[in-house]
PDB file of C-alpha atoms in Angstrom:
ATOM      1  CA  UNK A   1      -4.936 -11.724  -6.065  1.00  0.00           C
ATOM      2  CA  UNK A   2      -5.078  -7.974  -6.234  1.00  0.00           C
ATOM      3  CA  UNK A   3      -3.280  -6.342  -9.152  1.00  0.00           C
ATOM      4  CA  UNK A   4      -2.873  -2.716 -10.001  1.00  0.00           C
ATOM      5  CA  UNK A   5      -1.976  -1.643 -13.528  1.00  0.00           C
ATOM      6  CA  UNK A   6      -0.604   1.675 -14.667  1.00  0.00           C
ATOM      7  CA  UNK A   7      -0.275   1.586 -18.431  1.00  0.00           C
ATOM      8  CA  UNK A   8       1.625   4.850 -18.796  1.00  0.00           C
ATOM      9  CA  UNK A   9       5.261   4.505 -17.703  1.00  0.00           C
ATOM     10  CA  UNK A  10       5.924   8.145 -18.581  1.00  0.00           C
ATOM     11  CA  UNK A  11       3.805  11.228 -19.074  1.00  0.00           C
ATOM     12  CA  UNK A  12       4.582  14.874 -19.658  1.00  0.00           C
ATOM     13  CA  UNK A  13       2.529  18.010 -19.280  1.00  0.00           C
ATOM     14  CA  UNK A  14       3.064  21.663 -19.947  1.00  0.00           C
ATOM     15  CA  UNK A  15       3.118  23.856 -16.867  1.00  0.00           C
ATOM     16  CA  UNK A  16      -0.395  25.156 -16.015  1.00  0.00           C
ATOM     17  CA  UNK A  17      -2.036  22.493 -18.177  1.00  0.00           C
ATOM     18  CA  UNK A  18      -4.015  19.432 -17.110  1.00  0.00           C
ATOM     19  CA  UNK A  19      -2.866  15.828 -17.191  1.00  0.00           C
ATOM     20  CA  UNK A  20      -4.612  12.553 -16.416  1.00  0.00           C
ATOM     21  CA  UNK A  21      -2.832   9.466 -15.144  1.00  0.00           C
ATOM     22  CA  UNK A  22      -4.539   6.115 -15.650  1.00  0.00           C
ATOM     23  CA  UNK A  23      -4.908   3.204 -13.269  1.00  0.00           C
ATOM     24  CA  UNK A  24      -6.914   0.007 -13.349  1.00  0.00           C
ATOM     25  CA  UNK A  25      -7.127  -2.664 -10.712  1.00  0.00           C
ATOM     26  CA  UNK A  26      -8.479  -6.112 -10.216  1.00  0.00           C
ATOM     27  CA  UNK A  27     -10.241  -7.307  -7.088  1.00  0.00           C
ATOM     28  CA  UNK A  28     -13.147  -9.450  -6.036  1.00  0.00           C
ATOM     29  CA  UNK A  29     -13.704  -7.410  -2.891  1.00  0.00           C
ATOM     30  CA  UNK A  30     -16.380  -4.762  -2.503  1.00  0.00           C
ATOM     31  CA  UNK A  31     -14.847  -2.837   0.382  1.00  0.00           C
ATOM     32  CA  UNK A  32     -11.437  -1.333  -0.250  1.00  0.00           C
ATOM     33  CA  UNK A  33      -9.473   1.866  -0.631  1.00  0.00           C
ATOM     34  CA  UNK A  34      -7.644   3.361  -3.569  1.00  0.00           C
ATOM     35  CA  UNK A  35      -4.789   5.820  -3.377  1.00  0.00           C
ATOM     36  CA  UNK A  36      -2.488   7.913  -5.455  1.00  0.00           C
ATOM     37  CA  UNK A  37       0.962   8.440  -3.998  1.00  0.00           C
ATOM     38  CA  UNK A  38       3.640  10.793  -5.236  1.00  0.00           C
ATOM     39  CA  UNK A  39       7.301   9.845  -4.901  1.00  0.00           C
ATOM     40  CA  UNK A  40       9.685  12.721  -5.620  1.00  0.00           C
ATOM     41  CA  UNK A  41      13.443  12.204  -5.969  1.00  0.00           C
ATOM     42  CA  UNK A  42      13.744  12.147  -2.167  1.00  0.00           C
ATOM     43  CA  UNK A  43      11.846   8.807  -2.366  1.00  0.00           C
ATOM     44  CA  UNK A  44       9.458   9.801   0.446  1.00  0.00           C
ATOM     45  CA  UNK A  45       5.980   8.499  -0.351  1.00  0.00           C
ATOM     46  CA  UNK A  46       3.511  11.373  -0.208  1.00  0.00           C
ATOM     47  CA  UNK A  47      -0.215  10.737  -0.166  1.00  0.00           C
ATOM     48  CA  UNK A  48      -1.923  12.719  -2.903  1.00  0.00           C
ATOM     49  CA  UNK A  49      -5.493  11.528  -2.648  1.00  0.00           C
ATOM     50  CA  UNK A  50      -7.537   8.588  -1.468  1.00  0.00           C
ATOM     51  CA  UNK A  51     -10.915   7.137  -2.351  1.00  0.00           C
ATOM     52  CA  UNK A  52     -13.122   4.782  -0.376  1.00  0.00           C
ATOM     53  CA  UNK A  53     -14.763   2.255  -2.646  1.00  0.00           C
ATOM     54  CA  UNK A  54     -18.157   2.628  -0.989  1.00  0.00           C
ATOM     55  CA  UNK A  55     -18.280   6.322  -1.834  1.00  0.00           C
ATOM     56  CA  UNK A  56     -19.708   7.177  -5.223  1.00  0.00           C
ATOM     57  CA  UNK A  57     -18.491  10.744  -5.138  1.00  0.00           C
ATOM     58  CA  UNK A  58     -15.058  11.270  -6.609  1.00  0.00           C
ATOM     59  CA  UNK A  59     -12.428  12.528  -4.186  1.00  0.00           C
ATOM     60  CA  UNK A  60     -10.891  15.950  -4.704  1.00  0.00           C
ATOM     61  CA  UNK A  61      -7.898  17.622  -3.078  1.00  0.00           C
ATOM     62  CA  UNK A  62      -7.254  21.103  -4.423  1.00  0.00           C
ATOM     63  CA  UNK A  63      -5.760  20.632  -7.925  1.00  0.00           C
ATOM     64  CA  UNK A  64      -5.976  16.851  -7.712  1.00  0.00           C
ATOM     65  CA  UNK A  65      -9.109  14.888  -8.460  1.00  0.00           C
ATOM     66  CA  UNK A  66      -9.950  11.326  -9.356  1.00  0.00           C
ATOM     67  CA  UNK A  67     -12.363   9.627 -11.699  1.00  0.00           C
ATOM     68  CA  UNK A  68     -13.419   6.487  -9.885  1.00  0.00           C
ATOM     69  CA  UNK A  69     -15.345   3.982 -11.962  1.00  0.00           C
ATOM     70  CA  UNK A  70     -16.026   1.053  -9.633  1.00  0.00           C
ATOM     71  CA  UNK A  71     -17.712  -1.204 -12.169  1.00  0.00           C
ATOM     72  CA  UNK A  72     -14.914  -0.684 -14.643  1.00  0.00           C
ATOM     73  CA  UNK A  73     -12.293  -0.917 -11.856  1.00  0.00           C
ATOM     74  CA  UNK A  74     -10.706   2.270 -13.050  1.00  0.00           C
ATOM     75  CA  UNK A  75      -9.164   5.003 -10.909  1.00  0.00           C
ATOM     76  CA  UNK A  76      -7.542   7.867 -12.825  1.00  0.00           C
ATOM     77  CA  UNK A  77      -5.871  10.940 -11.376  1.00  0.00           C
ATOM     78  CA  UNK A  78      -6.338  14.372 -12.881  1.00  0.00           C
ATOM     79  CA  UNK A  79      -3.861  17.101 -12.068  1.00  0.00           C
ATOM     80  CA  UNK A  80      -5.064  20.575 -12.982  1.00  0.00           C
ATOM     81  CA  UNK A  81      -2.907  23.672 -13.365  1.00  0.00           C
ATOM     82  CA  UNK A  82       0.240  21.539 -13.284  1.00  0.00           C
ATOM     83  CA  UNK A  83       3.179  22.972 -11.420  1.00  0.00           C
ATOM     84  CA  UNK A  84       6.885  22.225 -11.626  1.00  0.00           C
ATOM     85  CA  UNK A  85       6.702  20.710  -8.155  1.00  0.00           C
ATOM     86  CA  UNK A  86       4.272  18.098  -9.422  1.00  0.00           C
ATOM     87  CA  UNK A  87       7.068  16.366 -11.304  1.00  0.00           C
ATOM     88  CA  UNK A  88       7.566  12.978  -9.659  1.00  0.00           C
ATOM     89  CA  UNK A  89       6.767   9.300  -9.899  1.00  0.00           C
ATOM     90  CA  UNK A  90       3.105   8.616  -9.219  1.00  0.00           C
ATOM     91  CA  UNK A  91       1.912   5.294  -7.887  1.00  0.00           C
ATOM     92  CA  UNK A  92      -1.634   4.057  -7.840  1.00  0.00           C
ATOM     93  CA  UNK A  93      -2.336   1.738  -4.913  1.00  0.00           C
ATOM     94  CA  UNK A  94      -5.052  -0.567  -3.642  1.00  0.00           C
ATOM     95  CA  UNK A  95      -5.601  -1.547  -0.059  1.00  0.00           C
ATOM     96  CA  UNK A  96      -8.149  -3.347   2.005  1.00  0.00           C
ATOM     97  CA  UNK A  97      -8.800  -1.910   5.436  1.00  0.00           C
ATOM     98  CA  UNK A  98      -5.709  -2.165   7.604  1.00  0.00           C
ATOM     99  CA  UNK A  99      -3.855  -4.409   5.235  1.00  0.00           C
ATOM    100  CA  UNK A 100      -0.877  -3.941   2.973  1.00  0.00           C
ATOM    101  CA  UNK A 101      -0.780  -1.856  -0.149  1.00  0.00           C
ATOM    102  CA  UNK A 102      -0.606  -3.224  -3.644  1.00  0.00           C
ATOM    103  CA  UNK A 103       1.129  -0.742  -5.879  1.00  0.00           C
ATOM    104  CA  UNK A 104       1.092  -0.198  -9.598  1.00  0.00           C
ATOM    105  CA  UNK A 105       4.320   0.087 -11.532  1.00  0.00           C
ATOM    106  CA  UNK A 106       4.237   3.861 -11.491  1.00  0.00           C
ATOM    107  CA  UNK A 107       4.031   6.743 -13.937  1.00  0.00           C
ATOM    108  CA  UNK A 108       6.876   9.197 -14.205  1.00  0.00           C
ATOM    109  CA  UNK A 109       5.459  12.678 -14.679  1.00  0.00           C
ATOM    110  CA  UNK A 110       7.527  15.440 -16.238  1.00  0.00           C
ATOM    111  CA  UNK A 111       6.316  19.036 -16.092  1.00  0.00           C
ATOM    112  CA  UNK A 112       7.600  21.194 -18.904  1.00  0.00           C
ATOM    113  CA  UNK A 113       8.145  24.876 -18.064  1.00  0.00           C
TER     114      UNK A 113
ATOM    115  CA  UNK B   1       0.123  14.357  11.530  1.00  0.00           C
ATOM    116  CA  UNK B   2       1.546  10.900  12.117  1.00  0.00           C
ATOM    117  CA  UNK B   3       5.267  10.584  11.577  1.00  0.00           C
ATOM    118  CA  UNK B   4       7.284   7.504  10.812  1.00  0.00           C
ATOM    119  CA  UNK B   5      11.056   7.626  10.886  1.00  0.00           C
ATOM    120  CA  UNK B   6      13.675   5.271   9.553  1.00  0.00           C
ATOM    121  CA  UNK B   7      17.266   4.960  10.591  1.00  0.00           C
ATOM    122  CA  UNK B   8      19.680   5.058   8.961  1.00  0.00           C
ATOM    123  CA  UNK B   9      18.615   6.961   5.873  1.00  0.00           C
ATOM    124  CA  UNK B  10      21.437   5.387   3.920  1.00  0.00           C
ATOM    125  CA  UNK B  11      23.992   2.735   4.725  1.00  0.00           C
ATOM    126  CA  UNK B  12      26.890   1.140   2.916  1.00  0.00           C
ATOM    127  CA  UNK B  13      28.101  -2.230   4.088  1.00  0.00           C
ATOM    128  CA  UNK B  14      30.487  -4.890   2.886  1.00  0.00           C
ATOM    129  CA  UNK B  15      29.336  -8.138   1.413  1.00  0.00           C
ATOM    130  CA  UNK B  16      28.841 -10.780   4.096  1.00  0.00           C
ATOM    131  CA  UNK B  17      28.054  -8.394   6.908  1.00  0.00           C
ATOM    132  CA  UNK B  18      24.686  -7.683   8.499  1.00  0.00           C
ATOM    133  CA  UNK B  19      22.882  -4.398   8.707  1.00  0.00           C
ATOM    134  CA  UNK B  20      19.903  -3.339  10.817  1.00  0.00           C
ATOM    135  CA  UNK B  21      17.283  -0.827   9.740  1.00  0.00           C
ATOM    136  CA  UNK B  22      14.905   0.722  12.264  1.00  0.00           C
ATOM    137  CA  UNK B  23      11.370   1.913  11.666  1.00  0.00           C
ATOM    138  CA  UNK B  24       9.753   4.021  14.370  1.00  0.00           C
ATOM    139  CA  UNK B  25       6.322   5.535  14.732  1.00  0.00           C
ATOM    140  CA  UNK B  26       7.082   8.786  16.521  1.00  0.00           C
ATOM    141  CA  UNK B  27       3.714  10.034  17.681  1.00  0.00           C
ATOM    142  CA  UNK B  28       1.383   7.071  17.495  1.00  0.00           C
ATOM    143  CA  UNK B  29       1.254   3.400  18.364  1.00  0.00           C
ATOM    144  CA  UNK B  30       1.504   0.967  15.499  1.00  0.00           C
ATOM    145  CA  UNK B  31       0.279  -2.580  15.920  1.00  0.00           C
ATOM    146  CA  UNK B  32       1.389  -3.512  12.428  1.00  0.00           C
ATOM    147  CA  UNK B  33       4.317  -2.443  10.330  1.00  0.00           C
ATOM    148  CA  UNK B  34       5.016  -3.342   6.744  1.00  0.00           C
ATOM    149  CA  UNK B  35       8.381  -3.603   5.036  1.00  0.00           C
ATOM    150  CA  UNK B  36       8.730  -2.875   1.328  1.00  0.00           C
ATOM    151  CA  UNK B  37      11.649  -3.048  -1.064  1.00  0.00           C
ATOM    152  CA  UNK B  38      11.993  -0.831  -4.082  1.00  0.00           C
ATOM    153  CA  UNK B  39      14.568  -1.383  -6.807  1.00  0.00           C
ATOM    154  CA  UNK B  40      15.562   1.565  -9.026  1.00  0.00           C
ATOM    155  CA  UNK B  41      12.733   2.776 -11.225  1.00  0.00           C
ATOM    156  CA  UNK B  42      10.449   0.036  -9.992  1.00  0.00           C
ATOM    157  CA  UNK B  43       7.448  -0.190  -7.748  1.00  0.00           C
ATOM    158  CA  UNK B  44       7.297  -1.006  -4.064  1.00  0.00           C
ATOM    159  CA  UNK B  45       7.099  -4.692  -3.324  1.00  0.00           C
ATOM    160  CA  UNK B  46       5.888  -5.936   0.035  1.00  0.00           C
ATOM    161  CA  UNK B  47       8.457  -8.079   1.806  1.00  0.00           C
ATOM    162  CA  UNK B  48       6.776  -8.797   5.110  1.00  0.00           C
ATOM    163  CA  UNK B  49       4.171  -7.777   7.618  1.00  0.00           C
ATOM    164  CA  UNK B  50       5.089  -7.560  11.276  1.00  0.00           C
ATOM    165  CA  UNK B  51       2.727  -7.443  14.212  1.00  0.00           C
ATOM    166  CA  UNK B  52       3.841  -6.308  17.620  1.00  0.00           C
ATOM    167  CA  UNK B  53       4.838  -9.231  19.785  1.00  0.00           C
ATOM    168  CA  UNK B  54       4.480 -11.924  17.149  1.00  0.00           C
ATOM    169  CA  UNK B  55       6.409 -13.383  14.239  1.00  0.00           C
ATOM    170  CA  UNK B  56       6.451 -11.596  10.937  1.00  0.00           C
ATOM    171  CA  UNK B  57       4.584 -12.885   7.916  1.00  0.00           C
ATOM    172  CA  UNK B  58       6.779 -13.007   4.832  1.00  0.00           C
ATOM    173  CA  UNK B  59       5.666 -12.724   1.240  1.00  0.00           C
ATOM    174  CA  UNK B  60       6.389 -15.552  -1.117  1.00  0.00           C
ATOM    175  CA  UNK B  61       9.960 -15.533  -2.325  1.00  0.00           C
ATOM    176  CA  UNK B  62      11.329 -13.500   0.583  1.00  0.00           C
ATOM    177  CA  UNK B  63      13.912 -15.395   2.640  1.00  0.00           C
ATOM    178  CA  UNK B  64      12.916 -15.130   6.268  1.00  0.00           C
ATOM    179  CA  UNK B  65      16.344 -16.216   7.467  1.00  0.00           C
ATOM    180  CA  UNK B  66      17.981 -13.482   5.462  1.00  0.00           C
ATOM    181  CA  UNK B  67      15.598 -10.661   6.286  1.00  0.00           C
ATOM    182  CA  UNK B  68      14.988 -10.833  10.016  1.00  0.00           C
ATOM    183  CA  UNK B  69      12.134  -8.707  11.285  1.00  0.00           C
ATOM    184  CA  UNK B  70      11.516  -7.874  14.912  1.00  0.00           C
ATOM    185  CA  UNK B  71       8.569  -5.854  16.183  1.00  0.00           C
ATOM    186  CA  UNK B  72       9.239  -5.687  19.893  1.00  0.00           C
ATOM    187  CA  UNK B  73       7.141  -2.663  20.762  1.00  0.00           C
ATOM    188  CA  UNK B  74       4.240  -0.633  19.475  1.00  0.00           C
ATOM    189  CA  UNK B  75       6.602   2.009  18.128  1.00  0.00           C
ATOM    190  CA  UNK B  76       9.576   0.076  16.761  1.00  0.00           C
ATOM    191  CA  UNK B  77      10.183  -2.538  14.126  1.00  0.00           C
ATOM    192  CA  UNK B  78      13.582  -3.561  12.832  1.00  0.00           C
ATOM    193  CA  UNK B  79      14.695  -5.235   9.626  1.00  0.00           C
ATOM    194  CA  UNK B  80      18.061  -6.951   9.699  1.00  0.00           C
ATOM    195  CA  UNK B  81      19.628  -7.961   6.422  1.00  0.00           C
ATOM    196  CA  UNK B  82      21.956 -10.818   7.290  1.00  0.00           C
ATOM    197  CA  UNK B  83      24.988 -11.810   5.244  1.00  0.00           C
ATOM    198  CA  UNK B  84      24.257  -9.042   2.799  1.00  0.00           C
ATOM    199  CA  UNK B  85      25.141  -9.420  -0.865  1.00  0.00           C
ATOM    200  CA  UNK B  86      25.289  -6.800  -3.623  1.00  0.00           C
ATOM    201  CA  UNK B  87      21.930  -7.980  -4.961  1.00  0.00           C
ATOM    202  CA  UNK B  88      20.374  -6.890  -1.650  1.00  0.00           C
ATOM    203  CA  UNK B  89      21.227  -3.301  -2.521  1.00  0.00           C
ATOM    204  CA  UNK B  90      17.909  -1.536  -2.691  1.00  0.00           C
ATOM    205  CA  UNK B  91      15.665   1.066  -1.130  1.00  0.00           C
ATOM    206  CA  UNK B  92      13.779  -0.254   1.895  1.00  0.00           C
ATOM    207  CA  UNK B  93      10.612   1.493   3.039  1.00  0.00           C
ATOM    208  CA  UNK B  94       8.466   0.783   6.052  1.00  0.00           C
ATOM    209  CA  UNK B  95       4.896   1.783   6.743  1.00  0.00           C
ATOM    210  CA  UNK B  96       3.120   1.747  10.084  1.00  0.00           C
ATOM    211  CA  UNK B  97      -0.558   1.166  10.720  1.00  0.00           C
ATOM    212  CA  UNK B  98      -2.152   3.194  13.465  1.00  0.00           C
ATOM    213  CA  UNK B  99      -3.647   1.434  16.439  1.00  0.00           C
ATOM    214  CA  UNK B 100      -6.904   3.331  16.415  1.00  0.00           C
ATOM    215  CA  UNK B 101      -7.449   4.428  12.849  1.00  0.00           C
ATOM    216  CA  UNK B 102      -6.039   1.715  10.609  1.00  0.00           C
ATOM    217  CA  UNK B 103      -4.419   4.473   8.605  1.00  0.00           C
ATOM    218  CA  UNK B 104      -0.920   3.737   7.326  1.00  0.00           C
ATOM    219  CA  UNK B 105       2.002   6.093   7.192  1.00  0.00           C
ATOM    220  CA  UNK B 106       5.235   5.658   5.287  1.00  0.00           C
ATOM    221  CA  UNK B 107       8.740   6.184   6.521  1.00  0.00           C
ATOM    222  CA  UNK B 108      11.263   8.095   4.392  1.00  0.00           C
ATOM    223  CA  UNK B 109      13.111   4.955   3.377  1.00  0.00           C
ATOM    224  CA  UNK B 110      16.624   3.566   3.762  1.00  0.00           C
ATOM    225  CA  UNK B 111      19.021   3.187   0.883  1.00  0.00           C
ATOM    226  CA  UNK B 112      21.207   0.115   1.337  1.00  0.00           C
ATOM    227  CA  UNK B 113      24.319  -0.363  -0.752  1.00  0.00           C
ATOM    228  CA  UNK B 114      26.277  -3.574  -0.406  1.00  0.00           C
ATOM    229  CA  UNK B 115      29.809  -3.458  -1.806  1.00  0.00           C
TER     230      UNK B 115
END
């Protein structure tokens, strides 16, 4: 069974600084996708970034980047130049093509002005 | 971009009554829709997977007679919570998988409160 583990229930970062959220997963598959979703107080799930397992290059979206270590089954999210609007719950997720998501337990990120 | 809507956004019902939640893909066809439940400060847990025109597949521990799912068209799936009880109070989120791309898009969720 696929499991996704986020070991940091809460994190905080000073505005304009950098923070890294950790995620590990367990799978026996070789072809899959990894995601980071942001859930603000509105509860709408917002896609932050995604990574295809077959790609060695780490995905980047503006201030958001990942460190994907396939052998170690690790998928961390780095947020640079943190902004107040980045404050939210962040979920790491695993998915095989077309199938359902498996979510981690989430990390609550606080941005300190 | 692809948009998924849910209706209602929040609903309050009395214990013992039934409530229906709709999930619509507004600008794309979705062969598969997924229903998740999220309790406060917890993660999303998959309840069931519904495919257009066929019966839903429920995850272990989810009562299929209590959570009725219908996926009658390529743009609409419904979740009916029958004989609701206070412990069914939760946030219900759907996601829809695109017909052509296999991408999935989340709805904004429905907050159900059973009194």
